[in-house]
Amino acid sequence: MRKVGERMKGKDTAKMIVTLCLVGLVLVGLYYLLHKNEGDKEGKKNQTSTEAQLLLDKDYERNYPATVREVVNQFSRISKCLYNEKISDAELEALVIQMRLLCDEEFLEENPVLMHIESMKKEVSDAQKNNYQMVRYEVDKLSSAKEWTAGEEKFASIYVCVTMKNNTQIEKSYEEFLLREDEKERWKIVGWRLASEKDLSD
């Protein structure tokens, strides 16, 4: 017959084994959940990392483009995405709204948001019907941008070369963008116009 003390030791050992097993199960469970969540996040990231999503993820309120060139480059990148990528109507609308964050108040007043969205839908639809795509855009180097003041306002201009193509031809157009500095010293696009052909600087 075992003594009481021996029975107690046996019970303590059994409890310890059960406790260790439970702790092990908890740790395995936590490990599984952590790696499952990381996998889910990675999967979602891979699913949503389209050009449209990358552009929509940009926070222009906190990280606004620092120079005239960067502002126009972002605007042109959004334009290229609108013309080239397979996007939903909701993404198109969101991209136009994102594009408007780069624009001056004067432009926004002259182009109300609903009118701007409908205009872009038509432009994109027409381009797709004619098999047009924006092959590339080239924003002139920053040192070639012109800056001047008018009264208390600061303005700048910079050129962009846009290359479009369809099944049979390639077309280049040159555009001059006009920008104005706002009260937060951020360059905002007032508008653009077709320009004469010019060589972009290296």
CSV table of C-alpha atoms in Angstrom, one decimal:
chain,number,residue,atom,x,y,z
A,1,MET,CA,0.0,0.0,0.0
A,2,ARG,CA,1.3,3.4,-1.0
A,3,LYS,CA,1.5,6.1,1.7
A,4,VAL,CA,-0.6,9.2,1.6
A,5,GLY,CA,2.5,11.3,0.7
A,6,GLU,CA,3.2,9.1,-2.3
A,7,ARG,CA,-0.4,9.5,-3.5
A,8,MET,CA,-0.1,13.3,-3.2
A,9,LYS,CA,3.1,13.3,-5.1
A,10,GLY,CA,1.4,11.2,-7.8
A,11,LYS,CA,-1.5,13.6,-8.0
A,12,ASP,CA,0.8,16.6,-8.1
A,13,THR,CA,2.8,15.0,-11.0
A,14,ALA,CA,-0.5,14.3,-12.9
A,15,LYS,CA,-1.6,17.9,-12.4
A,16,MET,CA,1.7,19.2,-13.6
A,17,ILE,CA,1.5,17.0,-16.7
A,18,VAL,CA,-2.0,18.1,-17.4
A,19,THR,CA,-1.1,21.8,-16.9
A,20,LEU,CA,2.0,21.4,-19.2
A,21,CYS,CA,-0.2,19.8,-21.8
A,22,LEU,CA,-2.8,22.6,-21.6
A,23,VAL,CA,0.0,25.3,-21.8
A,24,GLY,CA,1.4,23.5,-24.8
A,25,LEU,CA,-2.0,23.4,-26.5
A,26,VAL,CA,-2.5,27.1,-25.8
A,27,LEU,CA,0.9,28.0,-27.3
A,28,VAL,CA,0.3,25.8,-30.3
A,29,GLY,CA,-3.1,27.5,-30.8
A,30,LEU,CA,-1.6,31.0,-30.4
A,31,TYR,CA,1.2,30.1,-32.9
A,32,TYR,CA,-1.4,28.9,-35.4
A,33,LEU,CA,-3.6,32.0,-35.0
A,34,LEU,CA,-0.7,34.4,-35.4
A,35,HIS,CA,0.6,32.7,-38.5
A,36,LYS,CA,-2.9,32.3,-39.9
A,37,ASN,CA,-3.5,36.1,-39.4
A,38,GLU,CA,-0.2,36.9,-41.0
A,39,GLY,CA,-1.0,34.7,-44.0
A,40,ASP,CA,-4.5,36.3,-44.3
A,41,LYS,CA,-3.0,39.8,-44.2
A,42,GLU,CA,-0.4,38.8,-46.8
A,43,GLY,CA,-3.1,37.2,-49.0
A,44,LYS,CA,-5.2,40.4,-48.8
A,45,LYS,CA,-2.2,42.6,-49.5
A,46,ASN,CA,-1.4,40.5,-52.6
A,47,GLN,CA,-5.0,40.6,-53.7
A,48,THR,CA,-5.3,44.4,-53.3
A,49,SER,CA,-1.9,45.6,-54.5
A,50,THR,CA,-3.2,46.8,-57.9
A,51,GLU,CA,-2.0,50.1,-59.3
A,52,ALA,CA,-5.4,51.6,-58.5
A,53,GLN,CA,-5.2,50.4,-54.9
A,54,LEU,CA,-1.6,51.7,-54.5
A,55,LEU,CA,-2.7,55.1,-55.7
A,56,LEU,CA,-5.8,55.1,-53.5
A,57,ASP,CA,-3.7,54.2,-50.4
A,58,LYS,CA,-1.7,57.4,-50.7
A,59,ASP,CA,-2.5,59.9,-48.0
A,60,TYR,CA,-2.0,63.3,-49.6
A,61,GLU,CA,-3.2,65.0,-46.4
A,62,ARG,CA,-0.3,63.6,-44.5
A,63,ASN,CA,2.3,63.1,-47.3
A,64,TYR,CA,1.6,65.6,-50.0
A,65,PRO,CA,4.1,65.6,-52.9
A,66,ALA,CA,6.9,68.0,-52.1
A,67,THR,CA,7.6,69.6,-55.5
A,68,VAL,CA,5.9,70.8,-58.7
A,69,ARG,CA,7.3,67.8,-60.5
A,70,GLU,CA,6.1,65.3,-58.0
A,71,VAL,CA,2.5,66.7,-58.0
A,72,VAL,CA,2.3,66.5,-61.7
A,73,ASN,CA,3.9,63.1,-61.7
A,74,GLN,CA,1.2,61.8,-59.3
A,75,PHE,CA,-1.6,63.4,-61.3
A,76,SER,CA,-0.2,61.8,-64.5
A,77,ARG,CA,0.2,58.4,-62.8
A,78,ILE,CA,-3.5,58.5,-61.8
A,79,SER,CA,-4.4,59.4,-65.4
A,80,LYS,CA,-2.4,56.5,-66.7
A,81,CYS,CA,-4.2,54.1,-64.3
A,82,LEU,CA,-7.6,55.4,-65.4
A,83,TYR,CA,-6.8,54.8,-69.0
A,84,ASN,CA,-4.9,51.5,-68.8
A,85,GLU,CA,-6.2,49.5,-65.8
A,86,LYS,CA,-9.3,47.4,-65.6
A,87,ILE,CA,-11.1,49.1,-62.8
A,88,SER,CA,-14.6,49.2,-61.5
A,89,ASP,CA,-16.8,52.3,-61.6
A,90,ALA,CA,-16.3,52.7,-57.8
A,91,GLU,CA,-12.5,52.7,-58.3
A,92,LEU,CA,-12.7,55.2,-61.1
A,93,GLU,CA,-14.8,57.6,-59.0
A,94,ALA,CA,-12.4,57.1,-56.0
A,95,LEU,CA,-9.4,57.8,-58.3
A,96,VAL,CA,-10.9,61.0,-59.7
A,97,ILE,CA,-11.6,62.2,-56.1
A,98,GLN,CA,-7.9,61.3,-55.2
A,99,MET,CA,-6.8,63.2,-58.3
A,100,ARG,CA,-8.8,66.3,-57.2
A,101,LEU,CA,-6.7,66.4,-54.0
A,102,LEU,CA,-3.8,67.6,-56.2
A,103,CYS,CA,-5.9,70.4,-57.7
A,104,ASP,CA,-6.3,74.1,-57.0
A,105,GLU,CA,-9.6,75.5,-55.6
A,106,GLU,CA,-10.1,77.4,-58.9
A,107,PHE,CA,-10.0,74.1,-60.9
A,108,LEU,CA,-12.3,72.4,-58.4
A,109,GLU,CA,-14.9,75.2,-58.6
A,110,GLU,CA,-14.8,75.1,-62.4
A,111,ASN,CA,-15.1,71.3,-62.4
A,112,PRO,CA,-17.6,70.1,-59.8
A,113,VAL,CA,-16.9,66.6,-58.6
A,114,LEU,CA,-19.9,64.9,-60.4
A,115,MET,CA,-19.2,66.6,-63.6
A,116,HIS,CA,-15.5,65.7,-63.3
A,117,ILE,CA,-16.3,62.0,-62.7
A,118,GLU,CA,-18.8,61.8,-65.7
A,119,SER,CA,-16.2,63.5,-67.9
A,120,MET,CA,-13.5,61.0,-67.0
A,121,LYS,CA,-15.9,58.1,-67.5
A,122,LYS,CA,-16.7,59.3,-71.0
A,123,GLU,CA,-13.0,59.9,-71.8
A,124,VAL,CA,-12.0,56.5,-70.6
A,125,SER,CA,-14.9,54.8,-72.3
A,126,ASP,CA,-14.0,56.5,-75.6
A,127,ALA,CA,-10.4,55.6,-75.3
A,128,GLN,CA,-11.2,52.0,-74.6
A,129,LYS,CA,-13.6,51.8,-77.6
A,130,ASN,CA,-10.8,53.0,-79.9
A,131,ASN,CA,-8.2,50.7,-78.2
A,132,TYR,CA,-6.2,53.7,-76.9
A,133,GLN,CA,-3.8,53.3,-74.0
A,134,MET,CA,-1.4,55.7,-72.3
A,135,VAL,CA,2.0,54.1,-73.0
A,136,ARG,CA,3.9,56.5,-70.8
A,137,TYR,CA,4.2,60.0,-69.5
A,138,GLU,CA,7.4,62.0,-69.0
A,139,VAL,CA,7.4,64.9,-66.7
A,140,ASP,CA,10.2,67.4,-67.3
A,141,LYS,CA,12.9,67.6,-64.7
A,142,LEU,CA,12.4,69.9,-61.8
A,143,SER,CA,15.2,72.3,-62.8
A,144,SER,CA,13.2,73.0,-66.0
A,145,ALA,CA,10.1,74.1,-64.1
A,146,LYS,CA,9.4,77.9,-64.2
A,147,GLU,CA,8.3,79.7,-61.1
A,148,TRP,CA,7.0,83.3,-60.7
A,149,THR,CA,4.9,85.5,-58.4
A,150,ALA,CA,1.8,87.5,-59.2
A,151,GLY,CA,0.9,89.8,-56.4
A,152,GLU,CA,1.1,87.6,-53.3
A,153,GLU,CA,0.6,84.4,-55.2
A,154,LYS,CA,3.3,81.9,-56.3
A,155,PHE,CA,2.9,80.1,-59.6
A,156,ALA,CA,4.8,77.4,-61.5
A,157,SER,CA,4.6,75.6,-64.8
A,158,ILE,CA,6.1,72.3,-66.0
A,159,TYR,CA,5.8,70.3,-69.2
A,160,VAL,CA,4.7,66.7,-69.7
A,161,CYS,CA,5.0,64.5,-72.7
A,162,VAL,CA,2.2,61.9,-73.0
A,163,THR,CA,2.4,59.0,-75.4
A,164,MET,CA,-0.8,57.3,-76.4
A,165,LYS,CA,-1.2,54.3,-78.7
A,166,ASN,CA,-3.9,52.2,-80.3
A,167,ASN,CA,-3.6,49.2,-82.6
A,168,THR,CA,-2.2,51.1,-85.5
A,169,GLN,CA,-0.5,54.3,-84.3
A,170,ILE,CA,1.4,56.1,-81.6
A,171,GLU,CA,0.7,59.7,-80.8
A,172,LYS,CA,2.7,62.1,-78.6
A,173,SER,CA,1.2,65.2,-77.1
A,174,TYR,CA,2.9,67.9,-75.0
A,175,GLU,CA,1.1,69.6,-72.1
A,176,GLU,CA,2.0,72.5,-70.0
A,177,PHE,CA,0.7,72.3,-66.4
A,178,LEU,CA,0.0,75.4,-64.4
A,179,LEU,CA,0.3,75.2,-60.6
A,180,ARG,CA,-0.3,77.6,-57.7
A,181,GLU,CA,1.0,77.4,-54.2
A,182,ASP,CA,-1.7,77.3,-51.5
A,183,GLU,CA,-1.7,78.6,-48.0
A,184,LYS,CA,0.1,75.4,-46.7
A,185,GLU,CA,2.8,75.9,-49.4
A,186,ARG,CA,1.6,72.9,-51.4
A,187,TRP,CA,1.6,73.1,-55.2
A,188,LYS,CA,-1.8,72.6,-56.6
A,189,ILE,CA,-2.8,72.1,-60.3
A,190,VAL,CA,-4.8,75.0,-61.7
A,191,GLY,CA,-5.0,73.5,-65.2
A,192,TRP,CA,-3.1,72.5,-68.3
A,193,ARG,CA,-3.0,73.2,-72.0
A,194,LEU,CA,-1.7,71.6,-75.1
A,195,ALA,CA,1.8,73.0,-75.9
A,196,SER,CA,4.1,73.0,-78.9
A,197,GLU,CA,6.4,70.1,-79.2
A,198,LYS,CA,9.5,70.5,-77.0
A,199,ASP,CA,12.3,68.2,-76.0
A,200,LEU,CA,12.1,67.1,-72.5
A,201,SER,CA,15.3,67.6,-70.5
A,202,ASP,CA,17.4,64.6,-69.5
